[in-house]
PDB file of C-alpha atoms in Angstrom:
ATOM      1  CA  MET A   1      86.222  86.281  84.042  1.00 45.00           C
ATOM      2  CA  GLY A   2      85.147  88.334  80.941  1.00 45.00           C
ATOM      3  CA  VAL A   3      84.187  87.239  77.848  1.00 38.00           C
ATOM      4  CA  ASP A   4      87.347  87.579  76.108  1.00 45.00           C
ATOM      5  CA  GLU A   5      88.978  85.680  78.848  1.00 43.00           C
ATOM      6  CA  ARG A   6      86.522  82.826  78.176  1.00 40.00           C
ATOM      7  CA  THR A   7      86.923  82.689  74.777  1.00 36.00           C
ATOM      8  CA  ALA A   8      90.719  82.489  75.032  1.00 40.00           C
ATOM      9  CA  ILE A   9      90.578  79.737  77.360  1.00 35.00           C
ATOM     10  CA  PHE A  10      87.902  77.896  74.818  1.00 32.00           C
ATOM     11  CA  GLU A  11      90.624  78.475  71.922  1.00 39.00           C
ATOM     12  CA  ALA A  12      93.459  77.283  73.975  1.00 38.00           C
ATOM     13  CA  GLN A  13      91.956  74.126  74.951  1.00 38.00           C
ATOM     14  CA  SER A  14      90.101  73.115  71.551  1.00 38.00           C
ATOM     15  CA  ALA A  15      93.682  73.967  69.504  1.00 39.00           C
ATOM     16  CA  PRO A  16      95.137  70.590  68.765  1.00 40.00           C
ATOM     17  CA  SER A  17      98.363  69.258  70.666  1.00 41.00           C
ATOM     18  CA  GLY A  18     101.741  70.482  69.171  1.00 41.00           C
ATOM     19  CA  VAL A  19     100.737  74.030  68.429  1.00 39.00           C
ATOM     20  CA  LYS A  20     103.458  76.392  68.920  1.00 46.00           C
ATOM     21  CA  ARG A  21     103.252  78.838  71.574  1.00 49.00           C
ATOM     22  CA  ASP A  22     104.526  81.856  69.924  1.00 62.00           C
ATOM     23  CA  ARG A  23     104.454  84.687  72.614  1.00 83.00           C
ATOM     24  CA  ALA A  24     107.736  85.512  73.932  1.00 89.00           C
ATOM     25  CA  TYR A  25     107.623  86.275  77.297  1.00 91.00           C
ATOM     26  CA  LEU A  26     110.075  87.175  80.590  1.00 93.00           C
ATOM     27  CA  VAL A  27     108.633  86.453  83.830  1.00 88.00           C
ATOM     28  CA  VAL A  28     110.499  87.986  87.114  1.00 89.00           C
ATOM     29  CA  LEU A  29     111.346  84.708  89.224  1.00 87.00           C
ATOM     30  CA  ALA A  30     112.904  86.651  92.185  1.00 84.00           C
ATOM     31  CA  GLY A  31     113.931  90.214  92.751  1.00 81.00           C
ATOM     32  CA  ALA A  32     111.476  93.304  93.549  1.00 75.00           C
ATOM     33  CA  SER A  33     109.340  92.952  90.548  1.00 78.00           C
ATOM     34  CA  VAL A  34     108.586  89.350  91.234  1.00 78.00           C
ATOM     35  CA  GLY A  35     105.845  87.767  89.761  1.00 76.00           C
ATOM     36  CA  GLU A  36     105.521  90.497  87.052  1.00 81.00           C
ATOM     37  CA  MET A  37     105.047  89.740  83.387  1.00 84.00           C
ATOM     38  CA  TYR A  38     106.744  91.157  80.224  1.00 90.00           C
ATOM     39  CA  LYS A  39     105.541  90.640  76.929  1.00 88.00           C
ATOM     40  CA  VAL A  40     108.640  90.197  74.208  1.00 91.00           C
ATOM     41  CA  GLU A  41     107.249  92.000  71.230  1.00 87.00           C
ATOM     42  CA  THR A  42     109.330  94.340  69.864  1.00 92.00           C
ATOM     43  CA  GLU A  43     112.628  93.643  67.683  1.00 95.00           C
ATOM     44  CA  LYS A  44     114.827  94.839  70.898  1.00 95.00           C
ATOM     45  CA  THR A  45     113.726  94.755  74.835  1.00 96.00           C
ATOM     46  CA  VAL A  46     116.292  96.561  76.891  1.00 96.00           C
ATOM     47  CA  ILE A  47     116.406  95.022  80.132  1.00 96.00           C
ATOM     48  CA  GLY A  48     117.909  97.834  82.819  1.00 94.00           C
ATOM     49  CA  ARG A  49     117.121 100.363  85.809  1.00 89.00           C
ATOM     50  CA  GLY A  50     117.082 103.352  83.220  1.00 87.00           C
ATOM     51  CA  GLN A  51     114.332 105.416  82.135  1.00 81.00           C
ATOM     52  CA  LYS A  52     114.939 103.970  79.018  1.00 87.00           C
ATOM     53  CA  ALA A  53     114.902 100.561  79.508  1.00 92.00           C
ATOM     54  CA  ASN A  54     111.401  98.575  78.342  1.00 93.00           C
ATOM     55  CA  ILE A  55     111.649  96.202  80.968  1.00 93.00           C
ATOM     56  CA  ARG A  56     112.649  98.687  84.197  1.00 89.00           C
ATOM     57  CA  LEU A  57     114.047  96.829  87.062  1.00 88.00           C
ATOM     58  CA  LEU A  58     115.572  98.246  90.072  1.00 80.00           C
ATOM     59  CA  ASP A  59     118.157  96.053  92.042  1.00 80.00           C
ATOM     60  CA  ASP A  60     121.642  96.308  93.397  1.00 80.00           C
ATOM     61  CA  GLY A  61     124.207  95.695  90.023  1.00 88.00           C
ATOM     62  CA  ILE A  62     121.747  96.332  87.194  1.00 93.00           C
ATOM     63  CA  SER A  63     123.089  98.834  84.673  1.00 94.00           C
ATOM     64  CA  ARG A  64     120.650 101.430  83.385  1.00 92.00           C
ATOM     65  CA  GLU A  65     120.695  99.875  80.129  1.00 95.00           C
ATOM     66  CA  HIS A  66     122.201  96.177  81.384  1.00 97.00           C
ATOM     67  CA  ALA A  67     120.908  93.724  78.515  1.00 97.00           C
ATOM     68  CA  GLN A  68     118.570  93.265  75.672  1.00 97.00           C
ATOM     69  CA  VAL A  69     116.333  90.548  74.104  1.00 97.00           C
ATOM     70  CA  VAL A  70     116.658  90.528  70.327  1.00 96.00           C
ATOM     71  CA  ILE A  71     114.288  88.964  67.897  1.00 94.00           C
ATOM     72  CA  GLU A  72     115.560  88.217  64.665  1.00 94.00           C
ATOM     73  CA  GLY A  73     113.327  85.593  62.827  1.00 91.00           C
ATOM     74  CA  SER A  74     111.878  82.668  64.689  1.00 89.00           C
ATOM     75  CA  ARG A  75     115.160  83.176  66.829  1.00 93.00           C
ATOM     76  CA  VAL A  76     115.323  84.989  69.924  1.00 95.00           C
ATOM     77  CA  TYR A  77     118.436  85.955  71.369  1.00 97.00           C
ATOM     78  CA  LEU A  78     120.130  87.215  74.909  1.00 98.00           C
ATOM     79  CA  GLU A  79     122.717  90.029  74.727  1.00 97.00           C
ATOM     80  CA  ASP A  80     124.812  92.000  77.453  1.00 97.00           C
ATOM     81  CA  LEU A  81     125.001  95.532  76.810  1.00 97.00           C
ATOM     82  CA  GLY A  82     128.138  96.139  78.606  1.00 96.00           C
ATOM     83  CA  SER A  83     127.071  95.838  82.186  1.00 96.00           C
ATOM     84  CA  THR A  84     128.760  96.386  84.927  1.00 94.00           C
ATOM     85  CA  ASN A  85     128.249  93.120  86.503  1.00 94.00           C
ATOM     86  CA  GLY A  86     127.687  90.821  83.503  1.00 96.00           C
ATOM     87  CA  THR A  87     124.295  89.132  82.258  1.00 97.00           C
ATOM     88  CA  PHE A  88     124.041  85.278  83.202  1.00 97.00           C
ATOM     89  CA  CYS A  89     121.884  82.386  81.513  1.00 97.00           C
ATOM     90  CA  ASN A  90     121.554  79.536  83.236  1.00 96.00           C
ATOM     91  CA  GLY A  91     124.570  80.580  85.976  1.00 95.00           C
ATOM     92  CA  ILE A  92     126.586  81.270  82.754  1.00 96.00           C
ATOM     93  CA  LYS A  93     127.904  84.813  82.120  1.00 96.00           C
ATOM     94  CA  VAL A  94     127.138  85.623  78.362  1.00 97.00           C
ATOM     95  CA  ASP A  95     127.650  88.289  75.737  1.00 97.00           C
ATOM     96  CA  ARG A  96     125.062  86.587  73.600  1.00 97.00           C
ATOM     97  CA  LYS A  97     122.996  83.338  73.394  1.00 96.00           C
ATOM     98  CA  GLU A  98     120.167  81.925  71.384  1.00 97.00           C
ATOM     99  CA  LEU A  99     117.394  81.868  74.430  1.00 96.00           C
ATOM    100  CA  ALA A 100     115.510  78.609  75.257  1.00 95.00           C
ATOM    101  CA  ASP A 101     111.923  77.915  76.720  1.00 92.00           C
ATOM    102  CA  GLY A 102     112.649  77.988  80.563  1.00 93.00           C
ATOM    103  CA  ASP A 103     116.322  79.695  80.304  1.00 96.00           C
ATOM    104  CA  LYS A 104     116.773  81.457  83.587  1.00 96.00           C
ATOM    105  CA  ILE A 105     118.530  84.652  83.279  1.00 97.00           C
ATOM    106  CA  LEU A 106     120.394  86.495  86.175  1.00 96.00           C
ATOM    107  CA  VAL A 107     121.061  90.367  86.175  1.00 95.00           C
ATOM    108  CA  GLY A 108     121.842  92.208  89.382  1.00 89.00           C
ATOM    109  CA  SER A 109     122.145  90.864  92.791  1.00 86.00           C
ATOM    110  CA  THR A 110     118.441  89.113  93.025  1.00 87.00           C
ATOM    111  CA  THR A 111     116.638  89.269  90.007  1.00 92.00           C
ATOM    112  CA  ILE A 112     115.778  86.661  88.151  1.00 94.00           C
ATOM    113  CA  LEU A 113     113.859  85.916  84.883  1.00 95.00           C
ATOM    114  CA  LYS A 114     112.180  83.263  83.157  1.00 94.00           C
ATOM    115  CA  PHE A 115     112.064  83.363  79.590  1.00 95.00           C
ATOM    116  CA  THR A 116     108.767  81.024  77.912  1.00 90.00           C
ATOM    117  CA  TYR A 117     106.612  80.853  75.462  1.00 87.00           C
ATOM    118  CA  HIS A 118     102.815  81.333  76.143  1.00 74.00           C
ATOM    119  CA  ASP A 119      99.455  80.409  74.780  1.00 65.00           C
ATOM    120  CA  ASN A 120      96.365  82.515  75.498  1.00 60.00           C
ATOM    121  CA  LEU A 121      95.365  80.258  78.591  1.00 58.00           C
ATOM    122  CA  ASP A 122      98.729  80.054  79.969  1.00 60.00           C
ATOM    123  CA  GLU A 123      98.783  84.119  79.818  1.00 60.00           C
ATOM    124  CA  ILE A 124      95.625  84.051  81.678  1.00 64.00           C
ATOM    125  CA  PHE A 125      96.877  81.775  84.278  1.00 64.00           C
ATOM    126  CA  GLN A 126      99.907  83.489  84.939  1.00 64.00           C
ATOM    127  CA  LYS A 127      98.273  86.198  85.292  1.00 65.00           C
ATOM    128  CA  GLN A 128      95.794  85.008  87.601  1.00 67.00           C
ATOM    129  CA  MET A 129      98.554  83.531  90.310  1.00 63.00           C
ATOM    130  CA  TYR A 130     100.023  86.817  90.015  1.00 67.00           C
ATOM    131  CA  GLU A 131      97.082  88.653  90.859  1.00 66.00           C
ATOM    132  CA  SER A 132      95.943  86.054  93.832  1.00 70.00           C
ATOM    133  CA  ALA A 133      99.598  86.198  95.290  1.00 76.00           C
ATOM    134  CA  LEU A 134     100.405  89.709  95.024  1.00 85.00           C
ATOM    135  CA  ARG A 135      97.078  91.637  95.142  1.00 89.00           C
ATOM    136  CA  ASP A 136      94.195  92.192  98.157  1.00 91.00           C
ATOM    137  CA  GLY A 137      91.287  90.062  96.735  1.00 89.00           C
ATOM    138  CA  LEU A 138      88.674  93.212  97.879  1.00 94.00           C
ATOM    139  CA  THR A 139      90.749  96.126  96.307  1.00 95.00           C
ATOM    140  CA  LYS A 140      93.042  94.990  93.783  1.00 91.00           C
ATOM    141  CA  ALA A 141      95.657  96.950  95.362  1.00 94.00           C
ATOM    142  CA  PHE A 142      98.879  95.519  96.376  1.00 93.00           C
ATOM    143  CA  ASN A 143      98.826  93.377  99.679  1.00 94.00           C
ATOM    144  CA  LYS A 144     100.963  94.083 102.647  1.00 93.00           C
ATOM    145  CA  LYS A 145     103.506  91.209 102.188  1.00 90.00           C
ATOM    146  CA  TYR A 146     104.108  92.363  98.843  1.00 89.00           C
ATOM    147  CA  PHE A 147     104.145  96.018  99.986  1.00 93.00           C
ATOM    148  CA  THR A 148     106.693  95.206 102.901  1.00 93.00           C
ATOM    149  CA  ASP A 149     108.988  93.003 100.562  1.00 88.00           C
ATOM    150  CA  ARG A 150     109.028  95.926  97.678  1.00 89.00           C
ATOM    151  CA  LEU A 151     109.525  99.104 100.407  1.00 93.00           C
ATOM    152  CA  GLU A 152     112.695  97.202 101.285  1.00 89.00           C
ATOM    153  CA  SER A 153     114.287  96.887  98.260  1.00 85.00           C
ATOM    154  CA  GLU A 154     113.119 100.443  97.088  1.00 89.00           C
ATOM    155  CA  LEU A 155     114.592 101.619 100.126  1.00 92.00           C
ATOM    156  CA  THR A 156     117.811  99.660  99.971  1.00 88.00           C
ATOM    157  CA  PHE A 157     118.345 100.842  96.598  1.00 85.00           C
ATOM    158  CA  ALA A 158     117.681 104.914  97.034  1.00 90.00           C
ATOM    159  CA  VAL A 159     120.098 104.513 100.042  1.00 89.00           C
ATOM    160  CA  ARG A 160     123.116 103.067  97.871  1.00 84.00           C
ATOM    161  CA  HIS A 161     121.967 105.404  94.952  1.00 84.00           C
ATOM    162  CA  SER A 162     121.556 108.592  97.204  1.00 89.00           C
ATOM    163  CA  SER A 163     118.185 109.362  95.389  1.00 90.00           C
ATOM    164  CA  ALA A 164     114.938 109.997  96.789  1.00 94.00           C
ATOM    165  CA  LEU A 165     112.382 107.716  98.085  1.00 96.00           C
ATOM    166  CA  ALA A 166     108.544 108.660  99.533  1.00 97.00           C
ATOM    167  CA  LEU A 167     105.868 106.992 101.598  1.00 98.00           C
ATOM    168  CA  VAL A 168     102.595 107.904 101.509  1.00 98.00           C
ATOM    169  CA  MET A 169     100.083 106.557 104.148  1.00 98.00           C
ATOM    170  CA  PHE A 170      96.471 107.186 104.955  1.00 98.00           C
ATOM    171  CA  ASP A 171      93.571 105.808 105.987  1.00 96.00           C
ATOM    172  CA  ILE A 172      89.773 106.474 105.696  1.00 98.00           C
ATOM    173  CA  ASP A 173      88.139 108.843 108.736  1.00 98.00           C
ATOM    174  CA  HIS A 174      85.233 107.337 110.370  1.00 96.00           C
ATOM    175  CA  PHE A 175      85.312 104.305 108.107  1.00 97.00           C
ATOM    176  CA  LYS A 176      83.942 102.330 111.551  1.00 96.00           C
ATOM    177  CA  LYS A 177      80.896 104.513 111.415  1.00 96.00           C
ATOM    178  CA  VAL A 178      80.312 103.794 107.613  1.00 96.00           C
ATOM    179  CA  ASN A 179      80.348 100.054 108.360  1.00 96.00           C
ATOM    180  CA  ASP A 180      77.811 100.567 110.837  1.00 96.00           C
ATOM    181  CA  THR A 181      75.423 102.957 109.301  1.00 96.00           C
ATOM    182  CA  TYR A 182      75.591 101.624 106.008  1.00 95.00           C
ATOM    183  CA  GLY A 183      76.672  98.057 106.387  1.00 96.00           C
ATOM    184  CA  HIS A 184      79.541  96.659 105.910  1.00 96.00           C
ATOM    185  CA  GLN A 185      78.647  96.034 101.964  1.00 96.00           C
ATOM    186  CA  ALA A 186      78.680  99.680 101.884  1.00 97.00           C
ATOM    187  CA  GLY A 187      82.585  99.038 103.482  1.00 97.00           C
ATOM    188  CA  ASP A 188      83.926  97.111 100.440  1.00 97.00           C
ATOM    189  CA  LEU A 189      82.417  99.342  98.347  1.00 97.00           C
ATOM    190  CA  VAL A 190      84.251 102.444  99.786  1.00 98.00           C
ATOM    191  CA  LEU A 191      87.287 100.407  99.825  1.00 97.00           C
ATOM    192  CA  SER A 192      87.099  99.154  96.227  1.00 97.00           C
ATOM    193  CA  GLU A 193      86.280 102.644  95.023  1.00 97.00           C
ATOM    194  CA  ILE A 194      89.253 104.506  96.734  1.00 97.00           C
ATOM    195  CA  SER A 195      91.171 102.038  95.448  1.00 96.00           C
ATOM    196  CA  THR A 196      90.325 102.278  91.708  1.00 95.00           C
ATOM    197  CA  LEU A 197      89.781 106.037  91.994  1.00 96.00           C
ATOM    198  CA  LEU A 198      93.326 106.678  93.423  1.00 96.00           C
ATOM    199  CA  THR A 199      94.972 103.970  91.238  1.00 93.00           C
ATOM    200  CA  THR A 200      94.428 106.267  87.957  1.00 91.00           C
ATOM    201  CA  THR A 201      96.079 109.443  90.061  1.00 91.00           C
ATOM    202  CA  LEU A 202      99.532 107.827  90.590  1.00 94.00           C
ATOM    203  CA  ARG A 203     102.251 107.003  87.833  1.00 91.00           C
ATOM    204  CA  ALA A 204     102.853 103.420  86.725  1.00 84.00           C
ATOM    205  CA  GLU A 205     106.279 103.530  88.619  1.00 86.00           C
ATOM    206  CA  ASP A 206     104.320 104.019  91.916  1.00 93.00           C
ATOM    207  CA  VAL A 207     103.517 101.135  94.489  1.00 94.00           C
ATOM    208  CA  PHE A 208      99.443 101.183  95.683  1.00 96.00           C
ATOM    209  CA  ALA A 209      98.493  99.055  98.575  1.00 97.00           C
ATOM    210  CA  ARG A 210      96.325  98.238 101.240  1.00 97.00           C
ATOM    211  CA  TYR A 211      98.380  98.061 104.286  1.00 96.00           C
ATOM    212  CA  GLY A 212      95.602  96.602 106.391  1.00 94.00           C
ATOM    213  CA  GLY A 213      91.780  97.244 107.129  1.00 95.00           C
ATOM    214  CA  GLU A 214      90.894 100.809 106.315  1.00 97.00           C
ATOM    215  CA  GLU A 215      94.483 101.738 105.623  1.00 97.00           C
ATOM    216  CA  PHE A 216      96.632 102.163 102.483  1.00 98.00           C
ATOM    217  CA  ALA A 217     100.428 103.263 101.650  1.00 98.00           C
ATOM    218  CA  VAL A 218     101.897 104.456  98.128  1.00 98.00           C
ATOM    219  CA  ILE A 219     105.668 104.053  97.868  1.00 97.00           C
ATOM    220  CA  CYS A 220     106.772 106.501  95.625  1.00 96.00           C
ATOM    221  CA  ARG A 221     110.175 106.045  93.615  1.00 91.00           C
ATOM    222  CA  GLY A 222     112.434 109.034  92.569  1.00 91.00           C
ATOM    223  CA  ILE A 223     110.247 111.914  94.446  1.00 94.00           C
ATOM    224  CA  ASP A 224     110.879 113.917  97.673  1.00 94.00           C
ATOM    225  CA  THR A 225     108.712 114.696 100.584  1.00 95.00           C
ATOM    226  CA  ALA A 226     107.919 117.947  98.990  1.00 95.00           C
ATOM    227  CA  GLN A 227     106.868 116.425  95.893  1.00 96.00           C
ATOM    228  CA  ALA A 228     105.118 113.694  97.578  1.00 97.00           C
ATOM    229  CA  HIS A 229     103.146 116.087  99.393  1.00 97.00           C
ATOM    230  CA  VAL A 230     101.501 117.111  96.233  1.00 97.00           C
ATOM    231  CA  VAL A 231     100.695 114.058  95.428  1.00 97.00           C
ATOM    232  CA  ALA A 232      99.067 113.185  98.631  1.00 97.00           C
ATOM    233  CA  GLU A 233      97.152 116.661  98.522  1.00 97.00           C
ATOM    234  CA  ARG A 234      96.010 115.605  95.051  1.00 97.00           C
ATOM    235  CA  MET A 235      94.507 112.115  96.446  1.00 97.00           C
ATOM    236  CA  ARG A 236      92.973 113.749  99.325  1.00 98.00           C
ATOM    237  CA  LYS A 237      90.931 115.968  96.739  1.00 98.00           C
ATOM    238  CA  ALA A 238      89.919 113.198  94.876  1.00 97.00           C
ATOM    239  CA  VAL A 239      88.434 111.506  97.300  1.00 98.00           C
ATOM    240  CA  GLU A 240      86.759 114.451  98.930  1.00 97.00           C
ATOM    241  CA  LYS A 241      85.241 115.167  95.860  1.00 97.00           C
ATOM    242  CA  HIS A 242      84.661 111.585  94.448  1.00 97.00           C
ATOM    243  CA  ARG A 243      80.396 110.552  95.449  1.00 96.00           C
ATOM    244  CA  PHE A 244      80.262 107.313  96.771  1.00 97.00           C
ATOM    245  CA  VAL A 245      77.005 105.719  96.650  1.00 96.00           C
ATOM    246  CA  HIS A 246      75.540 102.448  98.058  1.00 95.00           C
ATOM    247  CA  GLU A 247      71.892 101.637  97.375  1.00 94.00           C
ATOM    248  CA  GLY A 248      71.069 105.415  96.233  1.00 95.00           C
ATOM    249  CA  THR A 249      72.795 106.659  99.176  1.00 95.00           C
ATOM    250  CA  ASN A 250      75.567 109.325  99.140  1.00 96.00           C
ATOM    251  CA  ILE A 251      77.944 108.509 101.859  1.00 97.00           C
ATOM    252  CA  PRO A 252      80.866 111.847 102.550  1.00 96.00           C
ATOM    253  CA  ILE A 253      84.553 110.015 102.398  1.00 98.00           C
ATOM    254  CA  THR A 254      87.799 111.525 103.540  1.00 98.00           C
ATOM    255  CA  ILE A 255      91.192 110.729 103.822  1.00 98.00           C
ATOM    256  CA  SER A 256      93.898 111.211 106.438  1.00 98.00           C
ATOM    257  CA  ILE A 257      97.251 111.241 105.116  1.00 98.00           C
ATOM    258  CA  GLY A 258     101.171 110.781 106.437  1.00 98.00           C
ATOM    259  CA  VAL A 259     104.247 111.983 104.272  1.00 98.00           C
ATOM    260  CA  ALA A 260     107.689 110.644 105.154  1.00 97.00           C
ATOM    261  CA  GLY A 261     110.676 109.783 103.075  1.00 95.00           C
ATOM    262  CA  LEU A 262     114.412 110.007 102.138  1.00 93.00           C
ATOM    263  CA  PRO A 263     116.832 111.317 102.764  1.00 90.00           C
ATOM    264  CA  ASP A 264     116.342 111.437 106.280  1.00 89.00           C
ATOM    265  CA  ALA A 265     119.030 110.346 108.551  1.00 84.00           C
ATOM    266  CA  THR A 266     117.224 108.893 111.395  1.00 90.00           C
ATOM    267  CA  VAL A 267     115.405 106.398 108.702  1.00 92.00           C
ATOM    268  CA  LYS A 268     117.791 102.875 109.156  1.00 90.00           C
ATOM    269  CA  ASP A 269     115.239 100.708 107.511  1.00 92.00           C
ATOM    270  CA  ALA A 270     112.340  99.984 106.252  1.00 94.00           C
ATOM    271  CA  THR A 271     110.428  99.667 109.430  1.00 95.00           C
ATOM    272  CA  ASP A 272     111.604 103.420 110.304  1.00 96.00           C
ATOM    273  CA  LEU A 273     110.217 104.768 107.456  1.00 97.00           C
ATOM    274  CA  VAL A 274     107.292 103.340 107.960  1.00 97.00           C
ATOM    275  CA  ALA A 275     106.642 104.444 111.697  1.00 96.00           C
ATOM    276  CA  HIS A 276     107.265 108.157 110.353  1.00 97.00           C
ATOM    277  CA  ALA A 277     104.748 108.024 107.694  1.00 97.00           C
ATOM    278  CA  ASP A 278     102.505 106.372 110.436  1.00 97.00           C
ATOM    279  CA  LYS A 279     103.144 109.125 112.825  1.00 97.00           C
ATOM    280  CA  ALA A 280     102.393 111.904 110.582  1.00 97.00           C
ATOM    281  CA  LEU A 281      98.980 110.091 109.548  1.00 98.00           C
ATOM    282  CA  TYR A 282      98.222 109.993 113.303  1.00 97.00           C
ATOM    283  CA  GLN A 283      98.756 113.613 113.276  1.00 97.00           C
ATOM    284  CA  SER A 284      96.798 114.420 110.525  1.00 97.00           C
ATOM    285  CA  LYS A 285      93.646 112.215 112.140  1.00 96.00           C
ATOM    286  CA  HIS A 286      94.437 114.121 115.444  1.00 95.00           C
ATOM    287  CA  GLY A 287      94.351 117.397 113.924  1.00 95.00           C
ATOM    288  CA  GLY A 288      91.123 117.656 112.379  1.00 95.00           C
ATOM    289  CA  ARG A 289      91.154 114.868 109.634  1.00 97.00           C
ATOM    290  CA  ASN A 290      91.178 115.553 105.946  1.00 98.00           C
ATOM    291  CA  ARG A 291      94.697 116.617 105.850  1.00 98.00           C
ATOM    292  CA  VAL A 292      98.129 115.936 104.787  1.00 98.00           C
ATOM    293  CA  THR A 293     100.794 115.803 107.377  1.00 98.00           C
ATOM    294  CA  MET A 294     104.595 115.641 106.579  1.00 97.00           C
ATOM    295  CA  TYR A 295     106.834 113.808 108.885  1.00 95.00           C
ATOM    296  CA  ARG A 296     109.015 116.318 111.069  1.00 89.00           C
ATOM    297  CA  ALA A 297     111.583 114.834 113.765  1.00 79.00           C
ATOM    298  CA  GLY A 298     111.278 115.659 117.097  1.00 63.00           C
TER     299      GLY A 298
END
């Protein structure tokens, strides 16, 4: 825990009871982005699936600019923006409603947000709960369960809206040899550094996850396989050029990558897409490693 977090906890614990929690947040309780927490700090915060939305959520039934949260003095209001399927607060369809702590907002088919006020301690606790539930402890990448749930929702959305979606899967070449030669602490360092390194090469909307062991996956929303190939090649080069150093020893590391995506008539569900990307990854490994392979049917 950092100094800032300890200070925040100390201040929150030392504050007299009854202090107003004046930081407004929306927390996603259900839907593709479950666990995410958004601070409401501007005069108007737009919720929707479009590029201009401040809180961008992908779910069936969410309009591009679906609703907004408006701050007026000390009060906060929820306003529908003429959405196709309506905005609901505590189960009631609303056009405009003043929000109270704990109100539940439904937008789209499955996305539920909770409006709440947090102090410093609440904010830190919520973030820690989010991290522990959805992220891998070692690498801080999203865990497999989150990846699986998110891929299903992203695929459903892409099929319904005829939009592009790509999946990039990779694993670390000769990783067992790294552990056997340099030790498991070195292996952990490689896993952690790869996660940190590659996260910086991706867009905010991409989902980077640890699929299992030394295998990782990236869900790339809104790009086709040709564009995903460019992303994958950038990832491959970044790892190849990076110096992984453990106890003064340089460990050469490369990755093998497989790419699959939509549109693809043979993809019926998320399992098919994973199988395609994994097959392409297998071809990369058996084709000499340290390369990117696109999935080809047949």
